[in-house]
Amino acid sequence: MPLIQRKKITEPSKSSASDLKTRSEEEEDNSNKKKHQKKNQKKPTGGRPQEKAGSKPKWSCIDGCCWFVGCICMVWWFLLFLYNAMPASFPQYVTEAITGPLSDPPGVKLRKEAFKAKHPVVFVPGIVTAGLELWEGHQCADGLFRKRLWGGTFGEVYKRPLCWVEHMSLDNETGLDPPGIRVRPVSGLVAADYFAPGYFVWAVLIANLAHIGYEEKTMYMASYDWRLSFQNTEVRDQTLSRMKTNIEVMVATNGGNKAVIIPHSMGVLYFLHFMKWVEAPAPLGGGGGPDWCAKHIKAVMNIGGPFLGVPKAVAGLFSAEARDIAVARAIAPVFLDKDIFSLQTLQHVMRMSRTWDSTMSMIPRGGATIWGDLDWSPEEGYTPSKRRQRNNDTKNDIQEVIENGISQKKSVKYGRIISFGKDVAEAQSSHIERIEFRDAVKGRSVANSTCRDVWTEYHEMGYEGIKAVAEHKVYGTGSLLDLLHFVAPKMMERGSAHFSYGIAENLDDPKYNHYKYWSNPLETK
């Protein structure tokens, strides 16, 4: 009987079991990958077939733009980091390397010469150079409490221009605050150190005085609301009384050393009014007595004071076409002539500026005696020289003779404050045919009906009134006030109550004790 050999069945080892398990998992993973690849190879609806696995994605325009913006941001932040990390003296080092050593500021020179602060200093800013802030306003000015409406960044002009014009305007009847609006001057040295970022007014002078020991207790910025008439600054804000008190305190706390006053521009006229007010008896004056100025003021250093007025003020009041507007036109032609979002820029400028009574303080004073008439002026026969160096005296003398000859041929008449046309500006007065404008009949019909929604007094003149003004053709100081009374009677009614423009015949006349004469050096002692 054959023997049948049986194979011994042995149990699989643990390692072989694990190998089997690994193989089965690999097979399962491979099957899943194949399914996934088949699914990716299917074309999606409405799109392009997807790229094969392992291929690089294509670079789209959006990716390029994002990369470009990211690079700019990275470079900007890097440069900003370098700017903040560099030493403070590095810009000066670079400047001196190019231009040579810089000279010391005046304050540093005085300190090296052992000068020290002695007399207290009072700054009196001029028109438009001091900041104004909002204390109460209408609904359109929400969020602007104690924010600057004038001076600083002027951001609100662009955000809400009509609201800004409304709050910067004064009441056309009283010359004071309109109902529900309170705009007040900023206090302290910051009121007029900078008019706008990078545009200094008093900042450089303050910094130089600080080098020799001056500080805020020995310097005072006599800020005031430059829109108001001079006397109304006392009526509404008691600004003149505050200036009087501050000067007295500064003199008393500085060993009795009198104050030095530095007014600028219209501030010169304002301080002239103050010196008369402070010595005049109450209630119109400050009651300081006839020797108050002698006791408290060491010197007055006027900067650019328009004592006799400026013709520029007439152009601004007459048509809002002052020199500043002309400069703006040169920088941005046609911009001011367009109605941006129906704002009617120049009409709104006129609406606002005609409520500022202070502008009437700079109307030319003295009439024909000071400014001349249609055929004569103090400048007649003189030509401003444009020469700055005298390298060749003979050549310069010949050039001067030529310039004088050309000037005589042109026959410029500087006594003519307003002229309608270049020919009229140069023609003899006897050759100009004019009509009288003072008796012209006014009406309410105007050629430009779009001006009706903007406050001016022009639409009350009518066709005949406008024609009469234009046909008069030329105006000197003799007819200037009549012209402004004809064009803007409400404005001039307020102005005539606060300012005068004549020459006194007898200063002992009691009428010159009224405050309207105090800012006119031709009608006050």
Coordinates of C-alpha atoms in Angstrom, one line a residue:
M1 CA 0.0 0.0 0.0
P2 CA 1.6 3.1 -1.2
L3 CA 2.3 5.7 1.4
I4 CA 0.7 9.1 0.8
Q5 CA 2.9 11.9 2.2
R6 CA 0.9 14.7 3.5
K7 CA 2.2 18.2 3.4
K8 CA 2.4 19.9 6.7
I9 CA 0.2 22.9 6.7
T10 CA 1.9 25.7 8.5
E11 CA 0.3 28.9 9.7
P12 CA 1.4 32.0 7.8
S13 CA 3.9 34.2 9.6
K14 CA 3.1 37.6 10.8
S15 CA 5.3 39.2 8.2
S16 CA 3.6 37.5 5.3
A17 CA 0.2 38.6 6.6
S18 CA 1.4 42.2 6.8
D19 CA 2.8 41.9 3.3
L20 CA -0.6 40.7 2.0
K21 CA -2.3 43.5 3.8
T22 CA 0.1 46.1 2.3
R23 CA -0.4 44.8 -1.2
S24 CA -4.1 44.9 -0.9
E25 CA -3.9 48.6 0.3
E26 CA -1.6 49.5 -2.6
E27 CA -4.0 47.9 -5.1
E28 CA -6.8 49.9 -3.6
D29 CA -4.9 53.1 -3.7
N30 CA -4.0 52.5 -7.4
S31 CA -7.6 51.9 -8.3
N32 CA -8.6 55.1 -6.5
K33 CA -5.9 57.1 -8.4
K34 CA -7.1 55.7 -11.7
K35 CA -10.7 56.7 -10.9
H36 CA -9.5 60.1 -9.9
Q37 CA -7.5 60.6 -13.1
K38 CA -10.5 59.5 -15.2
K39 CA -12.6 62.0 -13.4
N40 CA -10.1 64.8 -13.9
Q41 CA -9.9 64.0 -17.6
K42 CA -13.6 64.7 -18.0
K43 CA -14.4 68.1 -19.5
P44 CA -16.4 70.3 -17.1
T45 CA -19.5 72.0 -18.6
G46 CA -18.9 75.5 -19.8
G47 CA -15.2 75.5 -19.3
R48 CA -12.0 74.3 -20.8
P49 CA -10.4 70.9 -20.0
Q50 CA -8.3 70.9 -17.0
E51 CA -4.6 70.6 -17.3
K52 CA -2.9 67.4 -16.8
A53 CA -1.5 66.5 -13.4
G54 CA 2.0 67.7 -12.9
S55 CA 1.8 70.6 -15.4
K56 CA 2.3 74.3 -14.3
P57 CA -0.8 76.6 -14.2
K58 CA -1.0 79.4 -16.7
W59 CA -0.3 83.0 -15.5
S60 CA -3.4 85.2 -15.9
C61 CA -3.8 89.0 -16.1
I62 CA -5.3 89.1 -12.6
D63 CA -2.3 87.3 -11.2
G64 CA 0.0 89.8 -12.9
C65 CA -1.9 92.8 -11.5
C66 CA -1.9 91.4 -8.0
W67 CA 1.8 90.7 -8.3
F68 CA 2.5 94.2 -9.5
V69 CA 0.4 95.8 -6.7
G70 CA 2.1 93.6 -4.2
C71 CA 5.6 94.7 -5.4
I72 CA 4.6 98.4 -5.2
C73 CA 3.3 97.9 -1.7
M74 CA 6.5 96.1 -0.6
V75 CA 8.7 98.8 -2.1
W76 CA 6.6 101.5 -0.5
W77 CA 6.8 99.9 2.9
F78 CA 10.6 99.3 2.5
L79 CA 11.2 102.9 1.6
L80 CA 9.0 104.1 4.4
F81 CA 11.0 101.9 6.8
L82 CA 14.3 103.3 5.5
Y83 CA 13.0 106.9 5.9
N84 CA 12.0 106.3 9.5
A85 CA 15.2 104.4 10.3
M86 CA 17.6 107.0 8.9
P87 CA 19.2 109.5 11.3
A88 CA 17.4 112.8 11.6
S89 CA 20.6 114.6 10.4
F90 CA 20.9 112.6 7.2
P91 CA 18.8 115.0 5.0
Q92 CA 20.8 118.0 6.3
Y93 CA 24.0 116.1 5.6
V94 CA 22.9 115.4 2.0
T95 CA 21.9 119.1 1.5
E96 CA 25.2 120.4 2.9
A97 CA 27.1 118.0 0.7
I98 CA 25.4 119.5 -2.4
T99 CA 25.1 123.2 -1.5
G100 CA 27.7 123.6 1.2
P101 CA 27.3 124.4 4.9
L102 CA 24.0 126.0 5.7
S103 CA 24.0 129.3 7.6
D104 CA 22.5 129.5 11.1
P105 CA 18.9 130.7 11.5
P106 CA 18.5 134.2 12.8
G107 CA 17.5 132.9 16.2
V108 CA 20.6 130.8 16.6
K109 CA 22.8 133.8 15.6
L110 CA 21.2 135.9 18.2
R111 CA 21.6 133.2 20.8
K112 CA 25.4 133.0 20.0
E113 CA 25.5 136.8 20.5
A114 CA 24.0 136.3 24.0
F115 CA 20.6 137.8 23.2
K116 CA 17.8 136.7 25.5
A117 CA 14.1 137.1 25.7
K118 CA 13.1 140.4 27.3
H119 CA 10.0 142.1 25.8
P120 CA 6.8 139.9 25.5
V121 CA 5.7 139.6 21.8
V122 CA 2.1 139.8 20.5
F123 CA 1.3 138.5 17.0
V124 CA -1.7 140.0 15.2
P125 CA -2.6 137.8 12.1
G126 CA -4.1 139.3 9.0
I127 CA -7.2 138.4 6.9
V128 CA -7.7 134.7 6.1
T129 CA -4.4 133.6 7.9
A130 CA -6.0 132.5 11.2
G131 CA -7.9 129.3 11.8
L132 CA -11.6 129.1 12.4
E133 CA -13.4 126.2 14.0
L134 CA -17.1 125.1 14.3
W135 CA -18.9 125.2 17.7
E136 CA -22.4 124.9 16.5
G137 CA -23.9 124.2 13.1
H138 CA -26.7 122.7 11.0
Q139 CA -27.4 119.0 10.4
C140 CA -25.1 118.9 7.3
A141 CA -22.1 119.7 9.6
D142 CA -22.6 116.8 12.0
G143 CA -19.3 115.4 13.2
L144 CA -17.4 118.7 12.7
F145 CA -17.6 120.0 16.3
R146 CA -14.4 122.0 17.0
K147 CA -13.0 120.9 13.6
R148 CA -11.4 123.6 11.5
L149 CA -13.5 125.1 8.8
W150 CA -10.7 127.5 7.8
G151 CA -7.0 126.7 7.9
G152 CA -5.5 123.3 8.1
T153 CA -6.2 120.7 5.5
F154 CA -9.5 122.2 4.1
G155 CA -10.8 118.7 3.7
E156 CA -14.4 119.7 4.4
V157 CA -14.4 122.0 1.3
Y158 CA -14.2 119.0 -0.9
K159 CA -16.5 116.7 1.1
R160 CA -19.5 119.1 1.6
P161 CA -18.8 122.4 -0.2
L162 CA -22.3 123.9 0.0
C163 CA -22.5 123.2 3.7
W164 CA -19.0 124.7 4.2
V165 CA -20.1 127.9 2.3
E166 CA -23.2 128.1 4.4
H167 CA -21.2 127.9 7.7
M168 CA -18.5 130.3 6.6
S169 CA -20.9 133.0 5.6
L170 CA -22.2 135.6 8.0
D171 CA -25.7 137.1 8.3
N172 CA -26.2 139.6 5.5
E173 CA -28.2 142.0 7.7
T174 CA -26.3 142.0 11.0
G175 CA -22.8 141.0 9.9
L176 CA -22.8 138.5 12.8
D177 CA -23.6 134.8 13.2
P178 CA -26.5 133.3 11.1
P179 CA -29.2 131.5 13.2
G180 CA -27.9 128.2 14.5
I181 CA -24.3 128.6 13.5
R182 CA -21.3 129.5 15.6
V183 CA -17.8 129.6 14.1
R184 CA -15.1 130.9 16.4
P185 CA -11.4 131.7 16.0
V186 CA -8.8 129.0 17.1
S187 CA -6.9 130.1 20.2
G188 CA -3.2 129.8 20.9
L189 CA -0.1 130.0 18.7
V190 CA -1.4 127.1 16.6
A191 CA -4.1 129.5 15.3
A192 CA -1.8 131.0 12.7
D193 CA 1.5 129.2 12.8
Y194 CA 0.6 127.3 9.6
F195 CA -2.2 128.3 7.1
A196 CA -2.0 124.8 5.5
P197 CA 0.4 121.9 5.8
G198 CA 3.7 123.1 4.5
Y199 CA 2.5 126.7 4.2
F200 CA 3.8 128.6 7.2
V201 CA 2.6 132.0 8.4
W202 CA 4.1 132.7 11.8
A203 CA 5.8 129.3 12.5
V204 CA 9.3 130.3 11.4
L205 CA 9.3 133.5 13.4
I206 CA 8.0 131.6 16.5
A207 CA 10.8 129.0 16.1
N208 CA 13.5 131.7 15.9
L209 CA 12.2 133.5 18.9
A210 CA 12.2 130.2 20.8
H211 CA 16.0 130.0 20.2
I212 CA 16.6 133.0 22.4
G213 CA 14.3 131.9 25.2
Y214 CA 10.7 132.8 24.2
E215 CA 7.9 130.5 25.0
E216 CA 4.2 130.5 25.1
K217 CA 4.0 132.7 28.3
T218 CA 6.0 135.4 26.6
M219 CA 4.3 135.1 23.1
Y220 CA 0.7 135.6 22.4
M221 CA -1.3 135.1 19.2
A222 CA -4.1 137.7 19.2
S223 CA -6.4 135.5 17.1
Y224 CA -9.7 136.9 16.1
D225 CA -12.5 136.2 13.7
W226 CA -11.1 138.0 10.6
R227 CA -14.5 137.9 8.9
L228 CA -16.1 140.4 11.3
S229 CA -15.8 144.1 11.3
F230 CA -13.3 145.2 13.9
Q231 CA -15.8 146.6 16.4
N232 CA -18.0 143.5 16.0
T233 CA -15.1 141.2 17.2
E234 CA -15.6 143.0 20.6
V235 CA -19.4 142.9 20.4
R236 CA -19.5 139.1 19.8
D237 CA -16.3 137.6 21.2
Q238 CA -14.8 140.4 23.4
T239 CA -11.6 139.9 21.4
L240 CA -10.3 143.5 22.0
S241 CA -10.9 143.1 25.8
R242 CA -9.0 139.8 25.8
M243 CA -6.1 141.4 23.9
K244 CA -6.0 144.2 26.4
T245 CA -6.0 141.9 29.4
N246 CA -3.4 139.6 27.9
I247 CA -1.0 142.4 27.2
E248 CA -1.4 143.8 30.7
V249 CA -0.7 140.3 32.2
M250 CA 2.3 139.7 30.0
V251 CA 3.8 143.1 30.9
A252 CA 3.1 142.6 34.6
T253 CA 4.6 139.1 34.7
N254 CA 7.8 140.0 32.7
G255 CA 9.2 142.6 35.1
G256 CA 7.3 145.5 33.6
N257 CA 8.9 145.1 30.2
K258 CA 6.5 146.6 27.6
A259 CA 5.2 144.4 24.8
V260 CA 6.3 144.4 21.2
I261 CA 3.4 144.1 18.7
I262 CA 3.9 142.5 15.3
P263 CA 0.7 142.9 13.2
H264 CA 0.5 141.5 9.6
S265 CA -1.6 142.6 6.6
M266 CA -5.2 143.5 7.7
G267 CA -4.0 142.9 11.3
V268 CA -2.2 146.2 11.0
L269 CA -5.5 148.0 10.6
Y270 CA -7.1 145.8 13.3
F271 CA -4.4 146.8 15.8
L272 CA -4.7 150.5 14.8
H273 CA -8.4 150.2 15.7
F274 CA -7.4 148.5 19.0
M275 CA -5.0 151.3 20.0
K276 CA -7.9 153.8 19.6
W277 CA -10.4 151.5 21.3
V278 CA -8.3 150.7 24.3
E279 CA -7.9 154.4 25.2
A280 CA -11.4 155.4 24.4
P281 CA -14.0 155.7 27.2
A282 CA -16.5 152.9 27.8
P283 CA -18.9 151.7 26.5
L284 CA -17.6 152.1 22.9
G285 CA -13.9 151.8 24.1
G286 CA -11.9 149.8 26.6
G287 CA -11.5 152.6 29.1
G288 CA -7.8 152.2 29.5
G289 CA -7.1 156.0 29.5
P290 CA -5.1 158.2 27.2
D291 CA -1.7 156.8 28.3
W292 CA -2.5 153.0 28.1
C293 CA -0.5 152.5 24.9
A294 CA 2.5 154.4 26.3
K295 CA 2.5 152.3 29.4
H296 CA 2.2 148.8 27.8
I297 CA 3.6 149.0 24.2
K298 CA 7.3 149.2 23.5
A299 CA 7.1 149.2 19.7
V300 CA 4.8 148.2 16.8
M301 CA 6.4 146.4 13.9
N302 CA 4.0 146.4 11.0
I303 CA 4.3 143.8 8.2
G304 CA 2.6 144.7 4.9
G305 CA 0.0 146.9 6.3
P306 CA -2.7 148.2 3.9
F307 CA -3.0 151.6 5.7
L308 CA -4.5 153.3 2.6
G309 CA -6.3 150.2 1.2
V310 CA -5.6 148.0 -1.8
P311 CA -7.3 148.0 -5.2
K312 CA -7.4 144.2 -5.0
A313 CA -10.2 144.4 -2.5
V314 CA -12.4 146.3 -4.9
A315 CA -12.1 143.6 -7.6
G316 CA -13.0 140.9 -5.0
L317 CA -16.0 142.8 -3.7
F318 CA -17.2 143.8 -7.2
S319 CA -17.0 140.5 -9.0
A320 CA -15.0 138.0 -7.0
E321 CA -12.3 138.2 -9.7
A322 CA -9.5 139.2 -7.4
R323 CA -5.8 138.4 -8.1
D324 CA -6.0 135.1 -6.3
I325 CA -8.8 134.0 -8.6
A326 CA -6.7 135.0 -11.6
V327 CA -3.8 132.9 -10.3
A328 CA -6.2 129.9 -9.9
R329 CA -7.4 130.4 -13.5
A330 CA -3.8 130.3 -14.7
I331 CA -3.2 127.1 -12.8
A332 CA -6.4 125.4 -13.8
P333 CA -7.9 127.1 -16.9
V334 CA -11.7 126.9 -17.4
F335 CA -12.1 125.1 -14.0
L336 CA -13.7 128.0 -12.2
D337 CA -15.9 128.8 -15.1
K338 CA -17.6 125.5 -15.0
D339 CA -20.5 124.6 -12.7
I340 CA -19.0 121.6 -11.0
F341 CA -22.0 119.6 -9.8
S342 CA -24.1 122.8 -10.2
L343 CA -22.0 124.5 -7.5
Q344 CA -21.4 127.7 -9.5
T345 CA -18.1 128.3 -8.0
L346 CA -17.5 132.1 -8.4
Q347 CA -21.1 132.9 -7.4
H348 CA -20.7 131.0 -4.2
V349 CA -17.4 132.7 -3.5
M350 CA -19.1 136.1 -4.0
R351 CA -22.0 135.0 -1.8
M352 CA -19.6 134.1 1.0
S353 CA -17.1 136.9 0.8
R354 CA -19.7 139.7 0.6
T355 CA -20.8 138.8 4.1
W356 CA -17.3 139.3 5.4
D357 CA -17.4 142.9 6.6
S358 CA -13.6 142.9 7.2
T359 CA -12.9 143.0 3.5
M360 CA -14.4 146.5 3.3
S361 CA -11.7 147.8 5.7
M362 CA -9.3 147.5 2.7
I363 CA -11.2 149.6 0.2
P364 CA -8.8 152.4 -1.0
R365 CA -8.9 155.5 1.3
G366 CA -8.1 159.1 0.6
G367 CA -9.9 159.5 -2.8
A368 CA -8.2 161.3 -5.6
T369 CA -5.7 163.0 -3.2
I370 CA -4.0 159.7 -2.6
W371 CA -4.9 157.5 -5.6
G372 CA -5.3 160.1 -8.4
D373 CA -8.2 160.5 -10.8
L374 CA -8.9 159.4 -14.4
D375 CA -6.0 161.4 -15.8
W376 CA -3.5 161.6 -12.9
S377 CA -1.9 159.4 -10.3
P378 CA 1.2 159.5 -8.1
E379 CA 2.8 156.8 -10.2
E380 CA 2.6 158.9 -13.4
G381 CA 6.0 159.3 -15.0
Y382 CA 7.7 156.5 -13.0
T383 CA 8.5 153.0 -14.3
P384 CA 9.3 150.2 -11.9
S385 CA 12.9 148.9 -12.6
K386 CA 13.3 145.2 -13.2
R387 CA 17.0 145.3 -12.9
R388 CA 18.6 143.3 -10.1
Q389 CA 22.3 143.7 -11.0
R390 CA 24.4 146.5 -12.5
N391 CA 26.9 144.8 -14.7
N392 CA 26.9 147.5 -17.3
D393 CA 25.8 151.0 -16.2
T394 CA 25.7 152.5 -19.7
K395 CA 23.6 149.6 -21.1
N396 CA 21.2 149.8 -18.1
D397 CA 20.8 153.5 -18.5
I398 CA 19.9 153.2 -22.2
Q399 CA 17.4 150.4 -21.3
E400 CA 15.8 152.6 -18.7
V401 CA 15.3 155.4 -21.2
I402 CA 13.7 153.0 -23.6
E403 CA 11.4 151.6 -20.9
N404 CA 10.3 155.1 -19.9
G405 CA 9.6 156.0 -23.6
I406 CA 7.5 152.9 -24.0
S407 CA 5.6 153.7 -20.7
Q408 CA 4.8 157.2 -21.9
K409 CA 3.5 155.8 -25.3
K410 CA 1.3 153.4 -23.4
S411 CA 0.0 156.3 -21.2
V412 CA -1.1 154.0 -18.4
K413 CA -3.5 155.6 -16.0
Y414 CA -3.1 154.0 -12.6
G415 CA -5.8 156.2 -11.1
R416 CA -8.4 154.1 -12.9
I417 CA -9.3 151.4 -10.5
I418 CA -11.8 149.7 -12.8
S419 CA -11.8 149.9 -16.6
F420 CA -14.0 148.0 -19.0
G421 CA -11.6 147.3 -21.8
K422 CA -7.9 147.9 -22.5
D423 CA -8.6 150.9 -24.8
V424 CA -10.6 152.6 -22.1
A425 CA -7.8 152.1 -19.6
E426 CA -5.4 154.0 -21.8
A427 CA -7.6 156.6 -23.5
Q428 CA -7.9 160.2 -22.4
S429 CA -11.0 160.8 -20.2
S430 CA -12.2 163.5 -22.6
H431 CA -12.4 160.9 -25.4
I432 CA -14.5 158.4 -23.4
E433 CA -18.2 158.5 -23.9
R434 CA -19.9 157.5 -20.7
I435 CA -23.4 157.3 -19.3
E436 CA -24.4 157.9 -15.7
F437 CA -25.0 154.8 -13.7
R438 CA -26.2 156.3 -10.4
D439 CA -29.8 157.0 -11.6
A440 CA -30.2 153.8 -13.6
V441 CA -33.5 151.9 -12.9
K442 CA -33.0 148.5 -11.4
G443 CA -35.1 145.4 -12.1
R444 CA -35.2 141.7 -11.4
S445 CA -34.7 140.3 -14.9
V446 CA -31.2 139.0 -15.5
A447 CA -29.6 137.3 -18.5
N448 CA -28.4 134.3 -16.4
S449 CA -31.3 132.8 -14.6
T450 CA -29.1 130.1 -13.1
C451 CA -27.7 132.7 -10.6
R452 CA -31.1 133.0 -8.9
D453 CA -30.4 130.0 -6.6
V454 CA -27.2 131.6 -5.5
W455 CA -27.3 134.6 -3.2
T456 CA -25.9 137.7 -4.8
E457 CA -27.3 141.2 -5.2
Y458 CA -26.6 141.2 -8.9
H459 CA -30.0 139.8 -9.9
E460 CA -31.7 142.8 -8.3
M461 CA -29.9 145.2 -10.7
G462 CA -31.7 144.0 -13.9
Y463 CA -30.6 144.6 -17.5
E464 CA -30.6 148.4 -17.3
G465 CA -28.5 148.4 -14.1
I466 CA -25.9 146.1 -15.5
K467 CA -25.8 148.0 -18.8
A468 CA -25.4 151.3 -16.9
V469 CA -22.4 150.0 -14.9
A470 CA -20.7 148.7 -18.1
E471 CA -21.4 151.8 -20.1
H472 CA -19.8 154.1 -17.5
K473 CA -16.6 152.3 -18.6
V474 CA -14.1 153.6 -16.2
Y475 CA -14.0 154.2 -12.4
G476 CA -11.6 156.0 -10.1
T477 CA -11.7 156.5 -6.4
G478 CA -14.2 159.3 -6.8
S479 CA -16.9 157.0 -8.2
L480 CA -15.7 153.8 -6.6
L481 CA -17.8 153.9 -3.5
D482 CA -20.9 154.9 -5.5
L483 CA -20.3 151.9 -7.7
L484 CA -20.2 149.5 -4.8
H485 CA -23.3 151.1 -3.2
F486 CA -25.1 150.6 -6.5
V487 CA -24.0 147.0 -7.0
A488 CA -24.2 145.7 -3.4
P489 CA -26.2 148.1 -1.2
K490 CA -26.7 145.7 1.7
M491 CA -23.0 145.1 2.0
M492 CA -22.0 148.7 1.8
E493 CA -24.7 149.7 4.3
R494 CA -23.0 147.5 6.8
G495 CA -19.5 148.7 5.7
S496 CA -20.4 152.4 6.0
A497 CA -21.4 151.9 9.6
H498 CA -18.0 150.4 10.5
F499 CA -15.4 152.0 8.2
S500 CA -14.6 155.3 6.6
Y501 CA -12.6 156.2 3.5
G502 CA -12.0 160.0 3.5
I503 CA -9.5 162.5 4.7
A504 CA -10.1 164.5 7.9
E505 CA -10.2 168.3 7.6
N506 CA -10.3 168.9 11.3
L507 CA -9.3 166.0 13.6
D508 CA -10.7 167.9 16.6
D509 CA -14.2 167.4 15.2
P510 CA -16.2 165.2 17.8
K511 CA -17.5 163.0 15.0
Y512 CA -14.0 161.4 14.7
N513 CA -14.4 159.8 18.1
H514 CA -16.7 157.2 16.5
Y515 CA -15.2 153.8 16.0
K516 CA -15.8 153.8 12.2
Y517 CA -12.8 156.2 11.9
W518 CA -10.4 154.4 14.2
S519 CA -8.8 152.2 11.5
N520 CA -8.4 155.0 9.0
P521 CA -5.0 156.7 9.5
L522 CA -6.2 159.7 7.5
E523 CA -9.1 160.4 9.9
T524 CA -7.6 159.6 13.3
K525 CA -4.9 161.0 15.5

